[in-house]
Amino acid sequence: DAGITQSPRHKVTETGTPVTLRCHQTENHRYMYWYRQDPGHGLRLIHYSYGVKDTDKGEVSDGYSVSRSKTEDFLLTLESATSSQTSVYFCAISEGSYEQYFGPGTRLTVT
Amino acid sequence: ILNVEQSPQSLHVQEGDSTNFTCSFPSSNFYALHWYRWETAKSPEALFVMTLNGDEKKKGRISATLNTKEGYSYLYIKGSQPEDSATYLCALSNSGYALNFGKGTSLLVTP
């Protein structure tokens, strides 16, 4: 299995609080991605990174920001969590256009 | 946002049956088509990445074909087994890395 970890694995938070999810890889892959998975929507891209300090928006980026200060870490921040951000969040990594390897997921509940 | 459609939404077959699913996508600006297998409570796992019109790929009893001119890909499973039960996702890339996923086909194989 590709060396990808996500933390925390589960989190419950209140509306309006900031939340940061962490993705850590040991594969030295250049590209990293954050997706959310919701019933009826499948996997949707939030943000992605194509190098240290290089990031871009995906399909559902509103309300989220990201940072990548090191090759191995990609952080996803919800500045002020809302109930609509209750979801399962997956991190993925890849080398260019090759297959993506997914982390175990983080289940976030915003009450 | 690239519209990726998968059909059927779900499928229930008996052990030993062969089955196939369809992934449809806009044929303009095509770069790559990915197939993933996603078992319940696990992370998506890459099956195939295809880039050329007419591509055919095979992994064990699972194979896939690609038609970029008409915008579709087929995934075939020969002699389905209960362990093939999973959701099968296809995803389109038009840039080389960021993926747009379909909603998946959920396969249940019963003994």
XYZ file of N, CA, C and O in Angstrom, chain B:
444
model
N -15.948 21.641 -15.189
C -16.418 20.368 -14.677
C -16.761 19.451 -15.866
O -17.502 19.856 -16.763
N -16.215 18.278 -15.905
C -16.468 17.325 -16.972
C -17.545 16.354 -16.523
O -17.457 15.777 -15.449
N -18.553 16.160 -17.374
C -19.679 15.308 -17.014
C -19.356 13.857 -17.337
O -19.285 13.478 -18.511
N -19.153 13.061 -16.306
C -18.836 11.639 -16.461
C -20.036 10.843 -15.967
O -20.437 10.974 -14.811
N -20.610 10.036 -16.853
C -21.794 9.266 -16.523
C -21.470 7.774 -16.474
O -20.790 7.264 -17.380
N -21.975 7.100 -15.461
C -21.759 5.661 -15.357
C -23.104 4.944 -15.302
O -24.050 5.405 -14.674
N -23.151 3.813 -15.986
C -24.371 3.002 -15.957
C -24.004 1.527 -15.986
O -22.968 1.149 -16.553
N -24.840 0.677 -15.351
C -25.979 1.079 -14.519
C -25.500 1.649 -13.180
O -24.317 1.559 -12.851
N -26.416 2.176 -12.403
C -26.066 2.692 -11.075
C -25.725 1.540 -10.143
O -24.842 1.654 -9.296
N -26.456 0.430 -10.274
C -26.181 -0.747 -9.456
C -26.504 -1.999 -10.247
O -27.282 -1.964 -11.217
N -25.901 -3.088 -9.800
C -26.015 -4.346 -10.518
C -25.904 -5.499 -9.521
O -25.038 -5.475 -8.645
N -26.776 -6.478 -9.659
C -26.751 -7.647 -8.781
C -26.662 -8.880 -9.673
O -27.570 -9.117 -10.475
N -25.572 -9.643 -9.552
C -25.396 -10.835 -10.386
C -25.084 -12.035 -9.507
O -24.746 -11.898 -8.328
N -25.199 -13.194 -10.120
C -24.865 -14.442 -9.424
C -23.405 -14.780 -9.674
O -22.827 -14.435 -10.720
N -22.834 -15.462 -8.724
C -21.451 -15.940 -8.869
C -21.317 -16.708 -10.180
O -22.158 -17.559 -10.514
N -20.267 -16.385 -10.925
C -20.031 -17.043 -12.206
C -20.522 -16.266 -13.407
O -20.062 -16.500 -14.537
N -21.442 -15.313 -13.190
C -21.929 -14.486 -14.301
C -20.830 -13.535 -14.745
O -20.011 -13.086 -13.941
N -20.837 -13.209 -16.017
C -19.974 -12.144 -16.513
C -20.800 -10.872 -16.623
O -22.004 -10.926 -16.874
N -20.176 -9.752 -16.418
C -20.911 -8.504 -16.407
C -20.078 -7.382 -17.002
O -18.855 -7.508 -17.157
N -20.739 -6.295 -17.342
C -19.996 -5.140 -17.836
C -20.714 -3.856 -17.466
O -21.930 -3.829 -17.281
N -19.920 -2.793 -17.329
C -20.432 -1.472 -16.998
C -19.953 -0.490 -18.061
O -18.974 -0.737 -18.744
N -20.635 0.661 -18.099
C -20.294 1.686 -19.081
C -19.926 2.992 -18.397
O -20.527 3.364 -17.395
N -18.944 3.655 -18.939
C -18.572 5.003 -18.524
C -18.623 5.879 -19.775
O -17.948 5.585 -20.770
N -19.423 6.960 -19.719
C -19.540 7.874 -20.852
C -18.982 9.224 -20.469
O -19.172 9.685 -19.332
N -18.342 9.891 -21.423
C -17.678 11.152 -21.111
C -17.598 12.000 -22.375
O -17.699 11.484 -23.483
N -17.412 13.324 -22.197
C -17.245 14.177 -23.383
C -15.928 13.855 -24.067
O -14.881 13.745 -23.420
N -15.978 13.695 -25.374
C -14.788 13.246 -26.092
C -13.798 14.380 -26.394
O -12.651 14.120 -26.760
N -14.224 15.619 -26.197
C -13.305 16.726 -26.465
C -12.324 16.890 -25.306
O -12.655 16.604 -24.158
N -11.131 17.339 -25.571
C -10.109 17.605 -24.553
C -9.791 16.381 -23.699
O -9.465 16.503 -22.530
N -9.855 15.198 -24.275
C -9.576 13.979 -23.520
C -8.091 13.863 -23.253
O -7.259 14.124 -24.130
N -7.747 13.435 -22.028
C -6.344 13.149 -21.709
C -6.173 11.718 -21.217
O -5.333 10.977 -21.684
N -6.985 11.316 -20.226
C -6.864 9.961 -19.685
C -8.172 9.541 -19.029
O -8.933 10.374 -18.534
N -8.405 8.238 -19.014
C -9.573 7.654 -18.373
C -9.085 6.646 -17.343
O -8.274 5.768 -17.647
N -9.562 6.820 -16.103
C -9.147 5.941 -15.006
C -10.326 5.084 -14.561
O -11.468 5.554 -14.548
N -10.041 3.857 -14.147
C -11.014 2.998 -13.465
C -10.476 2.659 -12.075
O -9.305 2.311 -11.921
N -11.383 2.755 -11.074
C -11.035 2.430 -9.691
C -12.052 1.453 -9.133
O -13.227 1.464 -9.500
N -11.592 0.651 -8.215
C -12.441 -0.290 -7.484
C -12.489 0.173 -6.044
O -11.447 0.435 -5.417
N -13.716 0.249 -5.482
C -13.875 0.799 -4.141
C -14.730 -0.136 -3.319
O -15.946 -0.195 -3.478
N -14.060 -0.852 -2.412
C -14.771 -1.752 -1.503
C -15.261 -0.965 -0.299
O -14.613 -0.001 0.143
N -16.366 -1.415 0.256
C -16.952 -0.765 1.424
C -15.926 -0.682 2.555
O -15.216 -1.654 2.819
N -15.868 0.466 3.200
C -14.984 0.715 4.350
C -13.501 0.733 3.976
O -12.643 0.713 4.863
N -13.204 0.763 2.683
C -11.804 0.877 2.252
C -11.648 2.116 1.372
O -12.576 2.893 1.186
N -10.449 2.305 0.830
C -10.184 3.431 -0.062
C -10.240 2.964 -1.506
O -9.998 1.797 -1.790
N -10.533 3.881 -2.435
C -10.510 3.500 -3.857
C -9.134 2.979 -4.252
O -8.111 3.487 -3.816
N -9.155 1.967 -5.111
C -7.920 1.322 -5.557
C -7.889 1.346 -7.083
O -8.853 0.957 -7.745
N -6.778 1.817 -7.638
C -6.678 1.953 -9.093
C -6.682 0.605 -9.787
O -6.018 -0.342 -9.366
N -7.475 0.520 -10.874
C -7.480 -0.667 -11.735
C -6.701 -0.401 -13.022
O -5.776 -1.113 -13.360
N -7.142 0.635 -13.751
C -6.532 0.921 -15.049
C -6.450 2.431 -15.278
O -7.294 3.177 -14.793
N -5.448 2.822 -16.045
C -5.377 4.165 -16.615
C -5.190 3.979 -18.108
O -4.267 3.284 -18.539
N -6.079 4.585 -18.893
C -6.020 4.417 -20.346
C -5.987 5.773 -21.009
O -6.689 6.703 -20.593
N -5.175 5.881 -22.038
C -4.993 7.172 -22.692
C -5.241 7.126 -24.195
O -5.536 8.173 -24.795
N -5.111 5.982 -24.828
C -5.184 5.927 -26.287
C -6.499 5.322 -26.758
O -6.987 4.330 -26.205
N -7.044 5.889 -27.825
C -8.251 5.342 -28.420
C -7.989 3.894 -28.835
O -6.977 3.591 -29.458
N -8.896 2.993 -28.455
C -8.705 1.597 -28.779
C -7.945 0.810 -27.734
O -7.795 -0.409 -27.845
N -7.473 1.510 -26.700
C -6.756 0.847 -25.606
C -7.595 -0.276 -25.011
O -8.806 -0.150 -24.858
N -6.947 -1.388 -24.718
C -7.566 -2.460 -23.954
C -6.592 -2.866 -22.871
O -5.414 -3.074 -23.142
N -7.126 -2.973 -21.625
C -6.260 -3.366 -20.516
C -6.924 -4.513 -19.776
O -8.142 -4.636 -19.756
N -6.090 -5.351 -19.157
C -6.613 -6.526 -18.463
C -5.832 -6.764 -17.197
O -4.607 -6.622 -17.161
N -6.569 -7.139 -16.134
C -5.954 -7.511 -14.867
C -6.764 -8.680 -14.322
O -7.869 -8.500 -13.799
N -6.246 -9.872 -14.485
C -6.980 -11.054 -14.041
C -8.257 -11.227 -14.829
O -8.253 -11.261 -16.066
N -9.392 -11.264 -14.131
C -10.697 -11.449 -14.787
C -11.338 -10.124 -15.194
O -12.434 -10.112 -15.748
N -10.674 -9.012 -14.902
C -11.221 -7.689 -15.193
C -10.493 -7.090 -16.391
O -9.259 -7.154 -16.461
N -11.266 -6.547 -17.323
C -10.665 -5.887 -18.478
C -11.441 -4.629 -18.793
O -12.576 -4.446 -18.334
N -10.820 -3.739 -19.562
C -11.455 -2.472 -19.920
C -11.068 -2.093 -21.334
O -9.966 -2.421 -21.793
N -11.999 -1.398 -21.995
C -11.727 -0.879 -23.333
C -12.027 0.606 -23.356
O -12.758 1.127 -22.493
N -11.483 1.284 -24.337
C -11.626 2.745 -24.415
C -11.899 3.179 -25.842
O -11.193 2.767 -26.768
N -12.921 4.032 -26.005
C -13.214 4.660 -27.289
C -13.292 6.166 -27.042
O -14.296 6.679 -26.545
N -12.222 6.872 -27.359
C -12.178 8.310 -27.091
C -12.946 9.115 -28.132
O -13.382 10.224 -27.847
N -13.117 8.558 -29.328
C -13.813 9.306 -30.377
C -15.297 9.422 -30.088
O -15.917 10.461 -30.366
N -15.869 8.357 -29.541
C -17.297 8.393 -29.215
C -17.539 8.632 -27.728
O -18.675 8.781 -27.302
N -16.499 8.654 -26.940
C -16.590 9.029 -25.528
C -17.178 7.964 -24.623
O -18.133 8.236 -23.879
N -16.620 6.759 -24.659
C -17.072 5.749 -23.707
C -15.963 4.751 -23.420
O -15.025 4.569 -24.191
N -16.137 4.106 -22.256
C -15.243 3.025 -21.847
C -16.105 1.931 -21.228
O -17.096 2.225 -20.544
N -15.731 0.684 -21.469
C -16.421 -0.444 -20.872
C -15.492 -1.154 -19.897
O -14.306 -1.307 -20.156
N -16.049 -1.586 -18.777
C -15.322 -2.441 -17.832
C -16.030 -3.780 -17.809
O -17.249 -3.838 -17.634
N -15.271 -4.851 -18.001
C -15.831 -6.207 -18.040
C -15.285 -7.030 -16.878
O -14.098 -6.931 -16.542
N -16.145 -7.803 -16.258
C -15.692 -8.771 -15.266
C -16.174 -10.142 -15.725
O -17.385 -10.379 -15.878
N -15.225 -11.048 -15.916
C -15.549 -12.399 -16.392
C -15.676 -13.339 -15.199
O -14.803 -13.370 -14.337
N -16.756 -14.093 -15.154
C -16.921 -15.048 -14.060
C -16.900 -14.396 -12.687
O -16.043 -14.675 -11.861
N -17.845 -13.495 -12.441
C -17.866 -12.708 -11.202
C -17.807 -13.593 -9.960
O -18.430 -14.661 -9.900
N -17.079 -13.114 -8.972
C -16.949 -13.781 -7.677
C -17.448 -12.846 -6.583
O -17.431 -11.622 -6.752
N -17.886 -13.389 -5.430
C -18.363 -12.516 -4.346
C -17.346 -11.443 -3.961
O -17.733 -10.325 -3.594
N -16.069 -11.748 -4.047
C -15.051 -10.755 -3.691
C -14.947 -9.615 -4.708
O -14.247 -8.628 -4.455
N -15.640 -9.726 -5.842
C -15.693 -8.622 -6.807
C -16.715 -7.571 -6.394
O -16.795 -6.503 -7.014
N -17.520 -7.869 -5.387
C -18.522 -6.910 -4.933
C -17.839 -5.638 -4.472
O -16.984 -5.661 -3.579
N -18.207 -4.529 -5.082
C -17.576 -3.242 -4.806
C -18.277 -2.193 -5.661
O -19.135 -2.517 -6.484
N -17.892 -0.951 -5.473
C -18.310 0.118 -6.373
C -17.171 0.380 -7.343
O -16.014 0.511 -6.931
N -17.494 0.443 -8.617
C -16.492 0.668 -9.659
C -16.668 2.093 -10.187
O -17.736 2.468 -10.663
N -15.592 2.861 -10.059
C -15.614 4.271 -10.435
C -14.806 4.483 -11.700
O -13.732 3.908 -11.848
N -15.315 5.323 -12.575
C -14.455 5.799 -13.641
C -14.239 7.295 -13.446
O -15.052 7.980 -12.816
N -13.125 7.791 -13.940
C -12.763 9.189 -13.766
C -12.043 9.676 -15.008
O -11.239 8.959 -15.602
N -12.328 10.909 -15.366
C -11.766 11.508 -16.576
C -10.799 12.616 -16.211
O -11.062 13.403 -15.304
N -9.690 12.645 -16.924
C -8.759 13.747 -16.784
C -8.611 14.431 -18.129
O -8.434 13.770 -19.145
N -8.681 15.764 -18.141
C -8.386 16.479 -19.383
C -7.142 17.336 -19.250
O -6.809 18.110 -20.127
N -6.442 17.166 -18.124
C -5.270 18.012 -17.889
C -4.038 17.212 -17.502
O -2.971 17.771 -17.363
N -4.210 15.950 -17.281
C -3.071 15.125 -16.909
C -3.049 14.698 -15.466
O -2.390 13.732 -15.129
N -3.775 15.396 -14.584
C -3.759 14.937 -13.202
C -5.100 15.086 -12.496
O -5.629 14.104 -11.991
N -5.716 16.244 -12.444
C -6.981 16.392 -11.722
C -8.050 15.528 -12.375
O -8.194 15.498 -13.596
N -8.801 14.797 -11.557
C -9.792 13.849 -12.045
C -11.211 14.295 -11.757
O -11.493 14.880 -10.713
N -12.110 14.000 -12.706
C -13.546 14.156 -12.500
C -14.154 12.761 -12.463
O -14.100 12.029 -13.453
N -14.726 12.411 -11.323
C -15.257 11.068 -11.136
C -16.726 10.983 -11.502
O -17.498 11.924 -11.298
N -17.118 9.813 -12.025
C -18.523 9.473 -12.127
C -19.025 9.018 -10.769
O -18.260 8.918 -9.802
N -20.327 8.748 -10.689
C -20.911 8.373 -9.399
C -20.744 6.900 -9.087
O -21.064 6.454 -7.989
N -20.268 6.130 -10.044
C -19.944 4.739 -9.794
C -21.061 3.770 -10.123
O -22.233 4.133 -10.230
N -20.654 2.511 -10.311
C -21.584 1.397 -10.450
C -21.345 0.465 -9.279
O -20.216 0.004 -9.072
N -22.397 0.208 -8.510
C -22.286 -0.665 -7.341
C -22.620 -2.087 -7.759
O -23.727 -2.367 -8.219
N -21.659 -2.986 -7.601
C -21.826 -4.388 -7.997
C -21.946 -5.277 -6.768
O -21.130 -5.207 -5.856
N -22.961 -6.112 -6.763
C -23.129 -7.117 -5.716
C -23.150 -8.484 -6.392
O -23.955 -8.726 -7.289
N -22.256 -9.365 -5.957
C -22.176 -10.728 -6.489
C -22.548 -11.685 -5.368
O -21.881 -11.733 -4.335
N -23.607 -12.444 -5.579
C -24.045 -13.370 -4.540
C -23.728 -14.809 -4.944
O -23.786 -15.160 -6.118
N -23.390 -15.628 -3.940
C -23.015 -17.025 -4.226
C -24.190 -17.819 -4.780
O -25.338 -17.496 -4.507
